Short mmCIF file of C-alpha atoms in Angstrom, two decimals:
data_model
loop_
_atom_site.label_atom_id
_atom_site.label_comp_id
_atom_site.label_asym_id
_atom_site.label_seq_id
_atom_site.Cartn_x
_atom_site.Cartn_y
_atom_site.Cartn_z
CA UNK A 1 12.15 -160.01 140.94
CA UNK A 2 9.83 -162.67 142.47
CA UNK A 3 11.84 -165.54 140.93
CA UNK A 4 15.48 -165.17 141.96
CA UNK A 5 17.53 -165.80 138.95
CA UNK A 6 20.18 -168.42 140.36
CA UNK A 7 21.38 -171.93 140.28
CA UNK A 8 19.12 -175.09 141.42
CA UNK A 9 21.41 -178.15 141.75
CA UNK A 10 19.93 -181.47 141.99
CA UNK A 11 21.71 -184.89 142.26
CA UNK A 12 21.85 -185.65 138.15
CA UNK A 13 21.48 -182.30 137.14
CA UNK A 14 22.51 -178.41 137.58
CA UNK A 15 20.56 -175.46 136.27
CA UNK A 16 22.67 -172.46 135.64
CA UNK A 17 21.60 -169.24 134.58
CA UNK A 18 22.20 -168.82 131.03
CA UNK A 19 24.85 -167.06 129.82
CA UNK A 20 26.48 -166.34 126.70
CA UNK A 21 29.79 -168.62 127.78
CA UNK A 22 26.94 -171.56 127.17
CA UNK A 23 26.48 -170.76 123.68
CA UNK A 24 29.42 -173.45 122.30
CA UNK A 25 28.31 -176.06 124.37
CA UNK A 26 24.64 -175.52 123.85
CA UNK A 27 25.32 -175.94 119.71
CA UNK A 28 26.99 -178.67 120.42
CA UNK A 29 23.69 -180.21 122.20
CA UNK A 30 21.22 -179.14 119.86
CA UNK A 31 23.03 -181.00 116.85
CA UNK A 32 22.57 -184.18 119.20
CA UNK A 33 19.17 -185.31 117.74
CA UNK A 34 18.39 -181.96 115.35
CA UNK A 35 15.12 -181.47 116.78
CA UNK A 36 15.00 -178.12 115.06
CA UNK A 37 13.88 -180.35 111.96
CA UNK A 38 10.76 -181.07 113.55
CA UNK A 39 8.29 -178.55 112.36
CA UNK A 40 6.01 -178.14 115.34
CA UNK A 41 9.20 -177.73 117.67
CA UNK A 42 10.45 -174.62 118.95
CA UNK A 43 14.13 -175.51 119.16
CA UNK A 44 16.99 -173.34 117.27
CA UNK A 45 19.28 -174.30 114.76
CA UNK A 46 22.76 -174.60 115.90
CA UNK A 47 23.85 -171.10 113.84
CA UNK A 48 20.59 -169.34 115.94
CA UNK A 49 22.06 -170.47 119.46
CA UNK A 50 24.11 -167.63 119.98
CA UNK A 51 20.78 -165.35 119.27
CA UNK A 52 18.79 -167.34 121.38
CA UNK A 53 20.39 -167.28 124.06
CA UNK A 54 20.84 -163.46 123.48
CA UNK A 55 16.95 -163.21 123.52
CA UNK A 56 16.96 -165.08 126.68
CA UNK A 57 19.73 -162.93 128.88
CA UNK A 58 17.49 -160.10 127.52
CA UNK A 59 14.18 -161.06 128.75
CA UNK A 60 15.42 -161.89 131.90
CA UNK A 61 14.91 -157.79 132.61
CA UNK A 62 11.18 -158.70 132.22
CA UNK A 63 11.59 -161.36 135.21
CA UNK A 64 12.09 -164.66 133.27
CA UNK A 65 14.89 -166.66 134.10
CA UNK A 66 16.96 -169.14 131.52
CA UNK A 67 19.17 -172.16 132.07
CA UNK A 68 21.64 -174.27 130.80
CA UNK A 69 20.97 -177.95 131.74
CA UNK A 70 24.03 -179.51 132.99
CA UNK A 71 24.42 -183.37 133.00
CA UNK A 72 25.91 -183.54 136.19
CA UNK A 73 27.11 -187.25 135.17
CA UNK A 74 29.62 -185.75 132.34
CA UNK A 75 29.61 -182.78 133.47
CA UNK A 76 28.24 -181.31 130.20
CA UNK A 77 25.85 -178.51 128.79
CA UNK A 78 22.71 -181.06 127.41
CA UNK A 79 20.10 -178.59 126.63
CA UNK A 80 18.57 -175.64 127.93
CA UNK A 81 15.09 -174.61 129.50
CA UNK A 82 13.35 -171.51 131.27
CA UNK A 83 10.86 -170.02 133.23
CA UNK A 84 8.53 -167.37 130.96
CA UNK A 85 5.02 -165.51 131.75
CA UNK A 86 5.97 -164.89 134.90
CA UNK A 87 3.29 -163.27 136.70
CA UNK A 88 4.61 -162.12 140.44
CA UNK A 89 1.64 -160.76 141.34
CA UNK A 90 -0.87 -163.31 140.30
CA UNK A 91 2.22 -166.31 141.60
CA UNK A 92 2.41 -167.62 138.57
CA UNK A 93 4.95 -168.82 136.05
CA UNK A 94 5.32 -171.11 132.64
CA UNK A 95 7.92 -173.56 132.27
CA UNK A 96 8.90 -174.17 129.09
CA UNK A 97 11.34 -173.63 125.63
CA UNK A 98 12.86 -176.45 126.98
CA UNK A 99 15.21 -179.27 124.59
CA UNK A 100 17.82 -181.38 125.52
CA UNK A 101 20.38 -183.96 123.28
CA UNK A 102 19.08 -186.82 122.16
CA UNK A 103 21.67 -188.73 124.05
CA UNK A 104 19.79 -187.47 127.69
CA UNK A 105 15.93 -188.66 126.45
CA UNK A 106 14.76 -191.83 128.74
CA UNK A 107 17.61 -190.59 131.47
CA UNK A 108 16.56 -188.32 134.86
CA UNK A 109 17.70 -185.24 133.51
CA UNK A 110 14.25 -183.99 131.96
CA UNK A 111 12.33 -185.38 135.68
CA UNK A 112 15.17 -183.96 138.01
CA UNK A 113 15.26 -180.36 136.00
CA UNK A 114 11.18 -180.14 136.54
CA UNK A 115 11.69 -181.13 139.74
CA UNK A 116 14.06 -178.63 140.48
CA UNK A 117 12.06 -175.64 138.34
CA UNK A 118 8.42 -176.90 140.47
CA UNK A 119 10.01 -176.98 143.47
CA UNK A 120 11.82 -173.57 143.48
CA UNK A 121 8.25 -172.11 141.94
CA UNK A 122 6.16 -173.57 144.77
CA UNK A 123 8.21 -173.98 147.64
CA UNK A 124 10.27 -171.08 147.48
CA UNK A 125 8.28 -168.77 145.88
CA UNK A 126 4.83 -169.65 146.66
CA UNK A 127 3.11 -169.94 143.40
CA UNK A 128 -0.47 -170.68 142.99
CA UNK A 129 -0.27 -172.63 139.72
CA UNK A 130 2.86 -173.37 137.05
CA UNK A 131 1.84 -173.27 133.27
CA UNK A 132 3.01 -175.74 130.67
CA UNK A 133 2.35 -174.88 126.94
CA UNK A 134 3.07 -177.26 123.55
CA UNK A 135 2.37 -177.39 119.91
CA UNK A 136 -1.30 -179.31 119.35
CA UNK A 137 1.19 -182.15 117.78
CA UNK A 138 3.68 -182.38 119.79
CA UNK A 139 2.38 -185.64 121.21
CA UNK A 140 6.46 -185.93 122.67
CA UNK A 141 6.13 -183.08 124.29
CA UNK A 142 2.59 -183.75 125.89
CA UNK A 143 3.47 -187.09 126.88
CA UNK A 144 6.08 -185.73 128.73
CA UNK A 145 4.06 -182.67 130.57
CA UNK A 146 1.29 -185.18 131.47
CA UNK A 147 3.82 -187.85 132.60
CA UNK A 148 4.97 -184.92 135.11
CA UNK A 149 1.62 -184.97 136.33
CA UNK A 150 0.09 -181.74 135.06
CA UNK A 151 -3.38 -181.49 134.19
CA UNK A 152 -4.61 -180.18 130.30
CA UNK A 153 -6.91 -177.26 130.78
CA UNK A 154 -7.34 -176.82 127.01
CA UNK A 155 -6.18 -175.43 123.42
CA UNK A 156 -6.11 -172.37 122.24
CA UNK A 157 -6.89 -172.56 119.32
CA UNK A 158 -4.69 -170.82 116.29
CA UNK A 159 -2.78 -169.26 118.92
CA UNK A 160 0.36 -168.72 117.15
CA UNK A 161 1.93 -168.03 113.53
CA UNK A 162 4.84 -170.44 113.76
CA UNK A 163 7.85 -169.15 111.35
CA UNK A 164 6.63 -171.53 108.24
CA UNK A 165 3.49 -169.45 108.52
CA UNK A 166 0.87 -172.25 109.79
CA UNK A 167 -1.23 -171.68 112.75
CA UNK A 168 0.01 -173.20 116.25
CA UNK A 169 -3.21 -174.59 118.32
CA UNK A 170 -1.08 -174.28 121.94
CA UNK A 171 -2.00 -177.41 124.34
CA UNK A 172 -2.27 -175.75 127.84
CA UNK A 173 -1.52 -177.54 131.24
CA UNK A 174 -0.78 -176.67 134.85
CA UNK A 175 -0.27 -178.00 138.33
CA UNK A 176 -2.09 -175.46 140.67
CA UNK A 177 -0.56 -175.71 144.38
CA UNK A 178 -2.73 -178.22 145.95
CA UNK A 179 -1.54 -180.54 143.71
CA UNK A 180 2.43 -179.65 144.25
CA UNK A 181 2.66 -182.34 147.13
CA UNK A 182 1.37 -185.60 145.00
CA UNK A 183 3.19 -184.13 142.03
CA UNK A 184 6.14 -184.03 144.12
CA UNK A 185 6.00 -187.30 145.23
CA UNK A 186 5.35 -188.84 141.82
CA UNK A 187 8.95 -186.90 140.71
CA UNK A 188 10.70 -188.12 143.46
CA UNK A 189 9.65 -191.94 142.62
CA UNK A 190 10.06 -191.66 138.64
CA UNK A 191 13.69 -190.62 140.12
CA UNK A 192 14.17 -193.28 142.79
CA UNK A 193 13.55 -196.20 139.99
CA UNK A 194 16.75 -194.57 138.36
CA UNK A 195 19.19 -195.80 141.03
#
């Protein structure tokens, strides 16, 4: 597998590879804000967790890897997030089906755990470019890629039947390697004005 499924520990946060011993802990999270109410979000209901993460273990045989997001602060399960698409070849991976508890927005888990994830794919692994993809109105969500310091390439338009039966238009972004060093840099110093 050209992405080694295994842990990436940071100073605020762990990544573990998911596993079904998360599943209690990651229902626990999700109920922490319900952002499985939000209809352009991806994120499961807490009875769908176990499932989910089910799906996940499972596509890791394809070469994606999952985590669970560990506060490293209280030591708790906060959310979960993964790499997906992942292209060995052509060195290149998405990040993404990511969500966290409410209680962790505005903190340096979400900063640290893309800091982690970027610098595994392009230091380690030698990507060419990391993908980011988000529903059309999911301005949350594309505040957040953009604050990262990826770059929008453009929608696809009706891209996706979502389960309600409306068509997704999926906002596409990526850092391509040449930009890895500034990006890095710009993580490092959103996390810096945290201590």
């Amino acid at each position: 597998m050209w992405i080694k499924n295994q842990a990436l520990d940071g100073n605020y946060v762990r990544l573990e590879p998911l596993m079904m011993l998360h599943v209690s802990a990651l229902q626990e999270a999700v109920k922490d804000g319900e952002y499985w109410r939000l209809w352009y979000a991806s994120v499961p209901k807490p009875d769908d967790i176990s499932d989910y993460v089910a799906k996940a273990i499972e596509q890791a045989k394809q070469g994606e890897v999952a985590y669970a997001v560990i506060d490293k602060r209280i030591n708790t399960v906060v959310g979960t997030t993964r790499y997906y698409n992942v292209d060995g070849p052509n060195k290149r991976a998405a990040i993404g089906y990511t969500w966290y508890a409410n209680s962790v927005r505005r903190s340096p888990i979400n900063t640290e755990s893309k800091l982690l994830l970027l610098s595994n794919l392009f230091e380690s692994c030698n990507a060419v470019a990391v993908e980011f993809n988000t529903h059309f109105f999911n301005q949350t969500s594309r505040a957040a890629i953009e604050r990262l310091g990826a770059k929008l390439d453009g929608i696809l338009r009706a891209h996706k039947i979502m389960k309600d039966g409306s068509l997704r238009d999926t906002a596409v972004y990526s850092i391509i390697a040449s930009e890895w060093p500034t990006v890095r840099n710009n993580l490092e110093y959103k996390l810096y004005e945290h201590v």
